[in-house]
mmCIF file of C-alpha atoms and ligand atoms in Angstrom:
data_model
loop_
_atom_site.group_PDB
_atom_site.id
_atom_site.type_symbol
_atom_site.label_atom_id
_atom_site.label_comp_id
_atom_site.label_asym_id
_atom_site.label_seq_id
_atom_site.Cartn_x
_atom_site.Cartn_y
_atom_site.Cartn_z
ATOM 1 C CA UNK A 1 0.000 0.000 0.000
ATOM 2 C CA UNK A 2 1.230 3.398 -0.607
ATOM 3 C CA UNK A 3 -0.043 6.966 -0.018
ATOM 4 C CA UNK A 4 -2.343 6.965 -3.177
ATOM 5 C CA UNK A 5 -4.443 4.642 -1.257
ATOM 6 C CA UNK A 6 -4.140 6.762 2.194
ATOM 7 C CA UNK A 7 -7.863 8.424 2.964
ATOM 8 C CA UNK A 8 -8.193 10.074 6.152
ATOM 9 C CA UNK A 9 -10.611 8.186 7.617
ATOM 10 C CA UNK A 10 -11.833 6.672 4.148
ATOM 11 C CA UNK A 11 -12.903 3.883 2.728
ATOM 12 C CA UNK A 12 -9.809 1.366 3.036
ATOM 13 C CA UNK A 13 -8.468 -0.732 0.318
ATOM 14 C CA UNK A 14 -7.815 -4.299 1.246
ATOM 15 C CA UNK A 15 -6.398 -4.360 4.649
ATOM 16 C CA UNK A 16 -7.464 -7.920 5.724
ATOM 17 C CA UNK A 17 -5.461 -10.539 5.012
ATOM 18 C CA UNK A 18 -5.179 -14.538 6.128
ATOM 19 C CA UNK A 19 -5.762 -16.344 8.058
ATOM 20 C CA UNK A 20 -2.078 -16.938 7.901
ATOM 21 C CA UNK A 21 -0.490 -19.748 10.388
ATOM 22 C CA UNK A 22 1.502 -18.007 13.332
ATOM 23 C CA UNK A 23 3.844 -19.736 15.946
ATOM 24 C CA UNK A 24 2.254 -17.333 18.268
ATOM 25 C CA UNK A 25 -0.945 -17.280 17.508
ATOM 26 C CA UNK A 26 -2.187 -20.399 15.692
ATOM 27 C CA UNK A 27 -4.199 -19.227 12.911
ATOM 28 C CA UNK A 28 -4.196 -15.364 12.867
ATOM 29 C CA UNK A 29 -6.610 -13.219 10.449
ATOM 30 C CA UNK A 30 -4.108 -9.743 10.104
ATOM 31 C CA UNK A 31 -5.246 -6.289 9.845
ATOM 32 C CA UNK A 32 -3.121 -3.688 8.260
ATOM 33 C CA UNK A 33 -4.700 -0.873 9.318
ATOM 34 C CA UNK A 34 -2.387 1.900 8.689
ATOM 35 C CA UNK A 35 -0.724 2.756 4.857
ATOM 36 C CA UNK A 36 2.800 1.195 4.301
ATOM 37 C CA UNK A 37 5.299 2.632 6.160
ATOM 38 C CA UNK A 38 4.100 5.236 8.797
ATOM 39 C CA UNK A 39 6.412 4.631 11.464
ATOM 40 C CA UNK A 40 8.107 5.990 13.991
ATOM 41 C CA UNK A 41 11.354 3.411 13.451
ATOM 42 C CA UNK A 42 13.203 3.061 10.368
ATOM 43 C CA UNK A 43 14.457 -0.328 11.485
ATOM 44 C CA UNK A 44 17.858 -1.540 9.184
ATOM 45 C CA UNK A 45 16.131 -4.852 9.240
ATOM 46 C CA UNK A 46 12.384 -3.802 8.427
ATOM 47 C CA UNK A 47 11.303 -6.347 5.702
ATOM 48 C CA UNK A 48 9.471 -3.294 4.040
ATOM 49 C CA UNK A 49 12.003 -1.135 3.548
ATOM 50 C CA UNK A 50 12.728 2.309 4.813
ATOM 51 C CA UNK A 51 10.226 4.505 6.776
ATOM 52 C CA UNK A 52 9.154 7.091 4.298
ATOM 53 C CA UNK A 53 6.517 8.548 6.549
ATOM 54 C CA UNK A 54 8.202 9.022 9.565
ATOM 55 C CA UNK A 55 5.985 10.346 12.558
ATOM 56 C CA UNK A 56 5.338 10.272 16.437
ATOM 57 C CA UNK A 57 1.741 11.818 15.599
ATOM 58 C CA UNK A 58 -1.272 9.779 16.266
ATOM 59 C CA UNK A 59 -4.237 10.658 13.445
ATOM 60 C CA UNK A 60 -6.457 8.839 11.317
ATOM 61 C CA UNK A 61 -5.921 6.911 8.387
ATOM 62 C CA UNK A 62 -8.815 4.638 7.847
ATOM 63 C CA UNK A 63 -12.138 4.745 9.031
ATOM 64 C CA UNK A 64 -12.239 1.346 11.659
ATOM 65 C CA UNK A 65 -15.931 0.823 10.445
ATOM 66 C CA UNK A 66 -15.208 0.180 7.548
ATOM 67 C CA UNK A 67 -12.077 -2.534 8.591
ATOM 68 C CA UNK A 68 -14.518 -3.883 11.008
ATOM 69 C CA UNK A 69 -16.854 -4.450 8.131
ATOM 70 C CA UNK A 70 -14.575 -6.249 6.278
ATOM 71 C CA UNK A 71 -13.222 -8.425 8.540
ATOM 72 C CA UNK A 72 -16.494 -9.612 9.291
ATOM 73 C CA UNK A 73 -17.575 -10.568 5.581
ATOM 74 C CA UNK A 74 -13.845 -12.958 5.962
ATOM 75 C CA UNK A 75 -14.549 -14.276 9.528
ATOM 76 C CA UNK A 76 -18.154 -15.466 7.694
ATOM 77 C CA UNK A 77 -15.964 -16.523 4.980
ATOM 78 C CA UNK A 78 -13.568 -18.499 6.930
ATOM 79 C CA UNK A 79 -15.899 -19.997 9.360
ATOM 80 C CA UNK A 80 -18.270 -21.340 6.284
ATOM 81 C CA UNK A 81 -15.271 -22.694 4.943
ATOM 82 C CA UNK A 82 -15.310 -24.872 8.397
ATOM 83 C CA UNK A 83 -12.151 -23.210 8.915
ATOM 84 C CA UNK A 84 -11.220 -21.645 12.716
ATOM 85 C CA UNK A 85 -9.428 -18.037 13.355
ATOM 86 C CA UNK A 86 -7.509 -18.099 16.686
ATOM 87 C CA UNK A 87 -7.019 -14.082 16.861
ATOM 88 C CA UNK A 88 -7.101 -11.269 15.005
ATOM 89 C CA UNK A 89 -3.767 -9.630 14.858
ATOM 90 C CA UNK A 90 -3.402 -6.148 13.870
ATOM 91 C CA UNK A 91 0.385 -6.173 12.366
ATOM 92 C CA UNK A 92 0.500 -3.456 10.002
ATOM 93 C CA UNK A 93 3.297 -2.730 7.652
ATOM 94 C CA UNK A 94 4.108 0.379 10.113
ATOM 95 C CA UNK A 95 3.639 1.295 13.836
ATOM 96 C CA UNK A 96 -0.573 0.433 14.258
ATOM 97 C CA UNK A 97 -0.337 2.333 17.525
ATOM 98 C CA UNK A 98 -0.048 5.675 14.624
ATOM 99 C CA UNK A 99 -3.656 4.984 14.010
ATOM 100 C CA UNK A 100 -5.594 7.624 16.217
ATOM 101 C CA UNK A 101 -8.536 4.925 15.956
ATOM 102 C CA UNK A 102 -6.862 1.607 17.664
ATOM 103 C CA UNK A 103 -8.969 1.445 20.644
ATOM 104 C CA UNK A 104 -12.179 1.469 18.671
ATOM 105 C CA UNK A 105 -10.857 -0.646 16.268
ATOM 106 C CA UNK A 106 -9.667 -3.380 18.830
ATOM 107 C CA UNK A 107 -13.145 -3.004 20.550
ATOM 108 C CA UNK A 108 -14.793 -4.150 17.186
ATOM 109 C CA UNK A 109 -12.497 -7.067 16.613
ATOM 110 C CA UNK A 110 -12.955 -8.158 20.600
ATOM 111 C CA UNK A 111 -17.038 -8.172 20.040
ATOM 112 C CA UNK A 112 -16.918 -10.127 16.952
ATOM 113 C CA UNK A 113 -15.195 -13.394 19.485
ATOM 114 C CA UNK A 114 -12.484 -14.051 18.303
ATOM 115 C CA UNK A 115 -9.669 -11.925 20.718
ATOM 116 C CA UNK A 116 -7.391 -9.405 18.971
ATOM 117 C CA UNK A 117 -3.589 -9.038 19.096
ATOM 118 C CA UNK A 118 -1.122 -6.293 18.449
ATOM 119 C CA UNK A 119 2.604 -6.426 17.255
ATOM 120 C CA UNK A 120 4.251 -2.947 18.292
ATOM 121 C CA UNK A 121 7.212 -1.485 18.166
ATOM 122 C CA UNK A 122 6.601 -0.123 21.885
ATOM 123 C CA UNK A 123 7.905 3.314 20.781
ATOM 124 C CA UNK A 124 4.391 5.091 21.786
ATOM 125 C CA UNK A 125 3.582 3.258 25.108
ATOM 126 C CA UNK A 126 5.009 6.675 26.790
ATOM 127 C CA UNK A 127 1.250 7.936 25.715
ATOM 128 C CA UNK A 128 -1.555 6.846 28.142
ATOM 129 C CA UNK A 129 -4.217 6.568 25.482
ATOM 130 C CA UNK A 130 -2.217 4.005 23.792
ATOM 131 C CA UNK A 131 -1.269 2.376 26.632
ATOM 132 C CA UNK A 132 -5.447 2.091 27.789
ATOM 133 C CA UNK A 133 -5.734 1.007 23.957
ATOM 134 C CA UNK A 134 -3.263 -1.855 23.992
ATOM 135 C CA UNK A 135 -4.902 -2.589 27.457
ATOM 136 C CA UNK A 136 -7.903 -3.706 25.073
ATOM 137 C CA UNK A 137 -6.100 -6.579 23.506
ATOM 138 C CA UNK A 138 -5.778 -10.107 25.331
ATOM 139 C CA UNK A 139 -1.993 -10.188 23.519
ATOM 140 C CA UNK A 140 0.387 -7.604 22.588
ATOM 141 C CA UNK A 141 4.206 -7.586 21.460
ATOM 142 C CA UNK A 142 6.356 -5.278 22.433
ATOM 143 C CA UNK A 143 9.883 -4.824 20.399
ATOM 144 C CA UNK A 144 12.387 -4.481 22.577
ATOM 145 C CA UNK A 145 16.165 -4.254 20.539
ATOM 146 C CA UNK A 146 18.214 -2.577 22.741
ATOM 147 C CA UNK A 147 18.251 -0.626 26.277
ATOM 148 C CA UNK A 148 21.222 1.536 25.203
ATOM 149 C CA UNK A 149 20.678 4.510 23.708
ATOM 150 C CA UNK A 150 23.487 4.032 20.908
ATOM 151 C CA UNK A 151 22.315 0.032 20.399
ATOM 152 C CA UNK A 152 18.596 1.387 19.914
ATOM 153 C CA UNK A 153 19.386 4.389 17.885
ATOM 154 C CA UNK A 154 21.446 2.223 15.541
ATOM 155 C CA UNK A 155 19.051 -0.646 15.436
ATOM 156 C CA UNK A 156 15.749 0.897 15.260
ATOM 157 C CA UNK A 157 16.641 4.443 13.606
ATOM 158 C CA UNK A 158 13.498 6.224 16.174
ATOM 159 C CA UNK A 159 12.108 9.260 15.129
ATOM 160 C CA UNK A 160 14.191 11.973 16.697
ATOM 161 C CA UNK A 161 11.552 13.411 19.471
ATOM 162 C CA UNK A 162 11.230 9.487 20.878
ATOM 163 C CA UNK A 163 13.194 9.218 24.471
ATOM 164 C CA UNK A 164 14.508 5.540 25.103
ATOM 165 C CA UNK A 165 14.440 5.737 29.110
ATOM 166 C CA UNK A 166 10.555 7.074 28.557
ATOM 167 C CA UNK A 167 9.592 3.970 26.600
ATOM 168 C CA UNK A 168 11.383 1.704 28.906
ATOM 169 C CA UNK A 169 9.534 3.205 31.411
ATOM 170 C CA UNK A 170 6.736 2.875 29.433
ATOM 171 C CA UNK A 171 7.140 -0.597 28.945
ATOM 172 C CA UNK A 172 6.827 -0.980 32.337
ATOM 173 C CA UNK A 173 4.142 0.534 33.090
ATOM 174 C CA UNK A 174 1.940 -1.358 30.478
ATOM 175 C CA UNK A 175 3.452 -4.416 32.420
ATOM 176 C CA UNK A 176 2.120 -4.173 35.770
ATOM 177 C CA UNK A 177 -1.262 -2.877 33.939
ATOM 178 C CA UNK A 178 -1.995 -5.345 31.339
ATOM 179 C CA UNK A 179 -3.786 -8.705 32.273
ATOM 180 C CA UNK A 180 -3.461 -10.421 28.966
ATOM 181 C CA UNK A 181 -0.519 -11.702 27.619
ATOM 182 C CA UNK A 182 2.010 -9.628 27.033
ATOM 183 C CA UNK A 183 5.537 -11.427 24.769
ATOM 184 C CA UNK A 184 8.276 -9.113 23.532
ATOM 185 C CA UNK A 185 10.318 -9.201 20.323
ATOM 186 C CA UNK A 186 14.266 -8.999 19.984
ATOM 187 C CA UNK A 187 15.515 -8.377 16.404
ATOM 188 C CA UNK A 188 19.432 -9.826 16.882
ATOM 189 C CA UNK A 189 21.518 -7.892 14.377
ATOM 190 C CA UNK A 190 24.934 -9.092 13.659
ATOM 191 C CA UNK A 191 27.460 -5.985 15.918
ATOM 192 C CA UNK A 192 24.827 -4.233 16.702
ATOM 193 C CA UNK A 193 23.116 -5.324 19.407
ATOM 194 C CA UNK A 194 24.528 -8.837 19.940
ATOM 195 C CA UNK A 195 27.167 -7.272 22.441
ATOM 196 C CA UNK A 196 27.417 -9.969 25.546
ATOM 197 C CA UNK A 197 26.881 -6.439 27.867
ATOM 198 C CA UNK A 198 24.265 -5.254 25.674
ATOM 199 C CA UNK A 199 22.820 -9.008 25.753
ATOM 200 C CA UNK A 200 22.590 -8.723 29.423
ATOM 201 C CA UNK A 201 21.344 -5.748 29.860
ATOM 202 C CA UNK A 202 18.387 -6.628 27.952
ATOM 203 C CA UNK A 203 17.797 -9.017 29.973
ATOM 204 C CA UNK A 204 18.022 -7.519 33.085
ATOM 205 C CA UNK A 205 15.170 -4.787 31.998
ATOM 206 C CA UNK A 206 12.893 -7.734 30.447
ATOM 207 C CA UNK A 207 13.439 -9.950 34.096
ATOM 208 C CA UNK A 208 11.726 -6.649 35.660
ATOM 209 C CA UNK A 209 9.293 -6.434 32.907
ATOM 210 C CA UNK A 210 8.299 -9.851 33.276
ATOM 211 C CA UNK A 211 6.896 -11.284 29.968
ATOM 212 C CA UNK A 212 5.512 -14.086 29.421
ATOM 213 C CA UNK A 213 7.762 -15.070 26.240
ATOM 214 C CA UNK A 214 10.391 -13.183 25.188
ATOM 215 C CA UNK A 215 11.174 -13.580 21.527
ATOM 216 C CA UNK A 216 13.891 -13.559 19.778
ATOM 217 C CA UNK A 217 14.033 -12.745 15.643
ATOM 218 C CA UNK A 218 16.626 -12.603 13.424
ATOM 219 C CA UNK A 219 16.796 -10.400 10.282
ATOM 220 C CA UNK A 220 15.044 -12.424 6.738
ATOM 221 C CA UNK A 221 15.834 -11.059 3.703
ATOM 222 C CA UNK A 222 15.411 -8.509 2.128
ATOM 223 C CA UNK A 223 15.998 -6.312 5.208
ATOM 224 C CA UNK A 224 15.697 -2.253 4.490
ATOM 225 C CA UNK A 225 19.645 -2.251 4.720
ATOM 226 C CA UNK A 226 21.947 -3.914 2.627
ATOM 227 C CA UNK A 227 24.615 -6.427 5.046
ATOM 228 C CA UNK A 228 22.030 -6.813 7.822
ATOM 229 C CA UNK A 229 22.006 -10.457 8.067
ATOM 230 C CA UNK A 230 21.186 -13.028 10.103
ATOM 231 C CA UNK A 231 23.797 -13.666 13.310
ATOM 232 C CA UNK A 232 26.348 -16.351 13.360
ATOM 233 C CA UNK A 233 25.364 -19.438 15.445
ATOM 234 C CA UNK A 234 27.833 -18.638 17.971
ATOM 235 C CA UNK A 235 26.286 -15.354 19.031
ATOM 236 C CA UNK A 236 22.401 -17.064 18.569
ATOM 237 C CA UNK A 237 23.273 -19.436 20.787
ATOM 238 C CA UNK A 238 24.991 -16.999 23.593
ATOM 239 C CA UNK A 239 22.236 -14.469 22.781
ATOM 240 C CA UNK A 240 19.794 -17.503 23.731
ATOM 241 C CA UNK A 241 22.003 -18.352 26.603
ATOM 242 C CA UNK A 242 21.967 -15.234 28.009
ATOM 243 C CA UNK A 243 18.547 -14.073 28.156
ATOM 244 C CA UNK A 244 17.811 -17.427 29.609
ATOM 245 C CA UNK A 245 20.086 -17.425 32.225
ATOM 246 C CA UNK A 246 17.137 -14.852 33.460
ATOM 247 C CA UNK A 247 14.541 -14.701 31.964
ATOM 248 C CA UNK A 248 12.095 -18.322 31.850
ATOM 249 C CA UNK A 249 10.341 -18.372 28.529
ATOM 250 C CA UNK A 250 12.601 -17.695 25.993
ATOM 251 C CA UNK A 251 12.518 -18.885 22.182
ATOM 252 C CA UNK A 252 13.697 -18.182 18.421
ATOM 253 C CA UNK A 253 11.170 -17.291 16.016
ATOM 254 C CA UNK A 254 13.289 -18.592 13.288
ATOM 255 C CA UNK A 255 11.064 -20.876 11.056
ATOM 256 C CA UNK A 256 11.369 -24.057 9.837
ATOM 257 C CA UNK A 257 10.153 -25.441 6.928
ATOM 258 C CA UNK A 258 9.907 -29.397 7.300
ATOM 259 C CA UNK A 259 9.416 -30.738 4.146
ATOM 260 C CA UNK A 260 12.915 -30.102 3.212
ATOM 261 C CA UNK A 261 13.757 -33.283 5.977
ATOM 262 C CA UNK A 262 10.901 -35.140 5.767
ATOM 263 C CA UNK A 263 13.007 -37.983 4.073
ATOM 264 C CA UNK A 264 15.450 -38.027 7.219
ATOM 265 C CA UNK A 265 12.365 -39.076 9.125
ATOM 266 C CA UNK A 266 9.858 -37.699 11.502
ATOM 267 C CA UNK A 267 12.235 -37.978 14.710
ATOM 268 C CA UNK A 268 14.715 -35.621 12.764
ATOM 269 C CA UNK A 269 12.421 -33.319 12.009
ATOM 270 C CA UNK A 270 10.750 -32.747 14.916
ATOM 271 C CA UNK A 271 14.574 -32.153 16.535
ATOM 272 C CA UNK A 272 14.743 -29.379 13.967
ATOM 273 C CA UNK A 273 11.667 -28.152 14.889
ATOM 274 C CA UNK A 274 12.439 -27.287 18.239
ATOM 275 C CA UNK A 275 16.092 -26.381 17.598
ATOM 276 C CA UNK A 276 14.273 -23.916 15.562
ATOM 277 C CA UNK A 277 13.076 -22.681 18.497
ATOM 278 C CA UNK A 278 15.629 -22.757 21.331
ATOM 279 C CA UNK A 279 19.550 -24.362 21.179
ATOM 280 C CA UNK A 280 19.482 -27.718 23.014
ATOM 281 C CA UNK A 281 22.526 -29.157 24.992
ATOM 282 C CA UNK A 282 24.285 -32.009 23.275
ATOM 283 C CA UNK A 283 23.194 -34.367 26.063
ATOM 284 C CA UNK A 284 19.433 -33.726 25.574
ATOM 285 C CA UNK A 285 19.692 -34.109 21.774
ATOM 286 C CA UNK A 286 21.275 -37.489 22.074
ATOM 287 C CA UNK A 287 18.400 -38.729 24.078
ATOM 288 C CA UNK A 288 15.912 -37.018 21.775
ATOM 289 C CA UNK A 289 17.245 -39.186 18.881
ATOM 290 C CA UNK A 290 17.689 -42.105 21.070
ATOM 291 C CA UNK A 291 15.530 -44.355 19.042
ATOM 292 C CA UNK A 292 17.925 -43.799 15.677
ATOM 293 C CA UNK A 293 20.655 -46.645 15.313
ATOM 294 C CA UNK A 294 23.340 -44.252 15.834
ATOM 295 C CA UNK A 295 21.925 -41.030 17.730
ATOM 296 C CA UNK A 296 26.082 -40.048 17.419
ATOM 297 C CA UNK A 297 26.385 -40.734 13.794
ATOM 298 C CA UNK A 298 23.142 -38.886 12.850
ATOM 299 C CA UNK A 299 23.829 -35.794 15.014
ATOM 300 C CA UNK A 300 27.599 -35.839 13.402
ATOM 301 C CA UNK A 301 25.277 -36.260 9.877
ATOM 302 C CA UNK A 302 23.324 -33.181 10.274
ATOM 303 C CA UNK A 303 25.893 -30.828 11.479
ATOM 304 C CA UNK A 304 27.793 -31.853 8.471
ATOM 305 C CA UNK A 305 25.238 -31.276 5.786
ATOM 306 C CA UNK A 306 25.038 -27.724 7.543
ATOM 307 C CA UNK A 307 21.682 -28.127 9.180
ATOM 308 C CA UNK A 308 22.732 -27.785 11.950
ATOM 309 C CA UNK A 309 25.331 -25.917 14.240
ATOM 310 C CA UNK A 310 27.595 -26.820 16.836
ATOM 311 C CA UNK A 311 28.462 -24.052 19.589
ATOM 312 C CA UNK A 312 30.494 -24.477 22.831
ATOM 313 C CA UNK A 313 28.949 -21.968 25.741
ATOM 314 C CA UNK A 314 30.612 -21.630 29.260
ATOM 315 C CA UNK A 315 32.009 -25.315 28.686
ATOM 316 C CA UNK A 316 28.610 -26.690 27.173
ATOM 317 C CA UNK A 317 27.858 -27.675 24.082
ATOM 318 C CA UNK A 318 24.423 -26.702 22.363
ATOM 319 C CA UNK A 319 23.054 -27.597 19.040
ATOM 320 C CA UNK A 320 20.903 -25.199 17.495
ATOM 321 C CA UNK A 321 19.301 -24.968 13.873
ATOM 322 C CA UNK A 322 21.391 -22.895 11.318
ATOM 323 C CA UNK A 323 20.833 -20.768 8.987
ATOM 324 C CA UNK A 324 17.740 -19.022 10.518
ATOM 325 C CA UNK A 325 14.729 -18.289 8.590
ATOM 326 C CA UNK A 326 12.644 -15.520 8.399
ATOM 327 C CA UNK A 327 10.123 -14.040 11.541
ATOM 328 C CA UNK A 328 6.694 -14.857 11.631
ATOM 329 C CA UNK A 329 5.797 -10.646 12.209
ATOM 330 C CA UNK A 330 7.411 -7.829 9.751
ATOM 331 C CA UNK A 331 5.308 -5.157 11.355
ATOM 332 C CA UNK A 332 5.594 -2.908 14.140
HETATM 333 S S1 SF4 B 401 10.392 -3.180 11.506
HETATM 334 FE FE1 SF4 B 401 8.440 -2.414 12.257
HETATM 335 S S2 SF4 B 401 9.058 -0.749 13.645
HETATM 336 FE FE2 SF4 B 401 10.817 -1.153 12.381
HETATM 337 S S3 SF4 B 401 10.644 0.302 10.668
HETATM 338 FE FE3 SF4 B 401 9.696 -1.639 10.009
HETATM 339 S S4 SF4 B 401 7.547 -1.378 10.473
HETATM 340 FE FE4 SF4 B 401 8.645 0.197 11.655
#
């Protein structure tokens, strides 16, 4: 979508989209209720490029009634279809919490029963209306790249009249308020905020904000800058180490497409499932594959054809899958 399509408070173009399957959410029916990149970031990663409408001002861009409308004709759609919606996730291609018109809009996804979700990128939570509007939604994701001003003004590019220790604070706040869910989102980028201080920082600030999964992404491809890749295995896995050292929940949202292994068998492939997810020690993998004729042989196998990487942390050996895929969430 672009600006030719941008009516304040007009009749939308297509801004409903799925169901799509989400590792969070199951199946998720997305709303992308605000025109291609408004934001307050200009992420290096962002899978949609640089922000060309950079702002820190909520206003309208479509009118919700009409969203609300449409999603309703596809929830009929989808449930005639026998088919089942687990949320509604507003995850625009932009910062939704722009859109003067969230609250009303996440009221009129809430009454039609099937519970909304947002994807932020938390940079507006210092503003109590959008704080009492997120409060609306059973499950919002809040990014959280960096608690250094240099790391986050690298990473995430903010709109210059955004104050890191307010959103932190922010954060925070929204924490001890919110009764639903509430995850976070880490985009690692390779030197930029992958620092083993940095790493622990983080963590430190998400043990106080207490989330109930704290996600971690790596960049897919595209990304708005050219060299922002995904991190080496070595600095996934201590990343991963790291935050889990104090934080409880903690997992990759790196995908993994099975079919690719289906011949190596279903025991294989569900170990690359969850290495997707979170490194495993070498210990726990051996037992995993304990039912193969050579658990050894077949570990040794996979790390070979480069499926999967071998990383020594604090003495300890973890497996995890390499390379990373892409994150299930652009937006926000
Ligand atoms: S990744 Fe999200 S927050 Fe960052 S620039 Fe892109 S849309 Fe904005």
């Amino acid at each position: 979508m672009g600006d030719a399509v941008t009516g304040a408070g007009g009749t939308p173009p297509s801004v409903v989209f799925g169901p799509v399957p989400s590792r969070r959410l199951g199946r998720s029916m997305g709303i992308n209720n605000i025109p291609s990149k408004h934001c307050s970031y200009s992420c290096v990663y962002c899978q949609v490029g640089r922000t060309t409408n950079m702002s820190v001002t909520r206003r309208v861009f479509y009118d919700p009634d009409s969203i609300l409308r449409e999603l309703t004709e596809k929830l009929d759609e989808v449930r005639a279809g026998g088919d089942a919606v687990d949320y509604v996730t507003v995850v625009p291609d932009g910062e939704p919490t722009l859109d003067i018109n969230l609250g009303r809009l996440l009221d009129g996804i809430n009454s039609t029963g099937v519970p909304s979700a947002v994807i932020s990128n938390s940079s507006l939570i210092t503003y109590p209306d959008v704080r009492e509007e997120l409060m609306r939604s059973s499950w919002v994701s809040l990014k959280a790249d960096g608690v250094r001003t240099e790391v986050w003004k690298a990473v995430d590019r903010p709109h210059g009249a955004l104050r890191l220790e307010n959103i932190l604070e922010g954060i925070m706040e929204f924490s001890r308020d919110h009764s639903g869910r509430l995850v976070t989102e880490t985009m690692l980028v390779e030197g930029m905020n992958t620092g083993t201080r940095d790493l622990e920082a983080l963590a430190d600030f998400l043990a106080k904000v207490g989330p109930a999964t704290v996600y971690l992404s790596v960049p897919s491809r595209p990304p708005a800058e050219p060299g922002i890749g995904p991190p080496s295995t070595e600095t996934l896995n201590r990343a991963y180490q790291i935050l889990a050292s104090r934080l409880e929940n903690v997992e990759y949202l790196t995908g993994y497409e099975g079919e690719d292994f289906s011949r190596s068998g279903e025991l294989v492939a569900g170990l690359l499932s969850i290495l997707a997810v979170h490194p495993m020690r070498e210990s726990a993998v051996l037992r995993y594959l304990s039912d193969v004729k050579d658990p050894e042989a077949k570990l040794g196998e996979l790390v070979r054809d480069g499926l999967v990487g071998r990383e020594v942390h604090l003495g300890e050996v973890y497996y995890l899958l390499r390379p990373p895929a892409s994150s299930d969430g652009s937006g926000g």
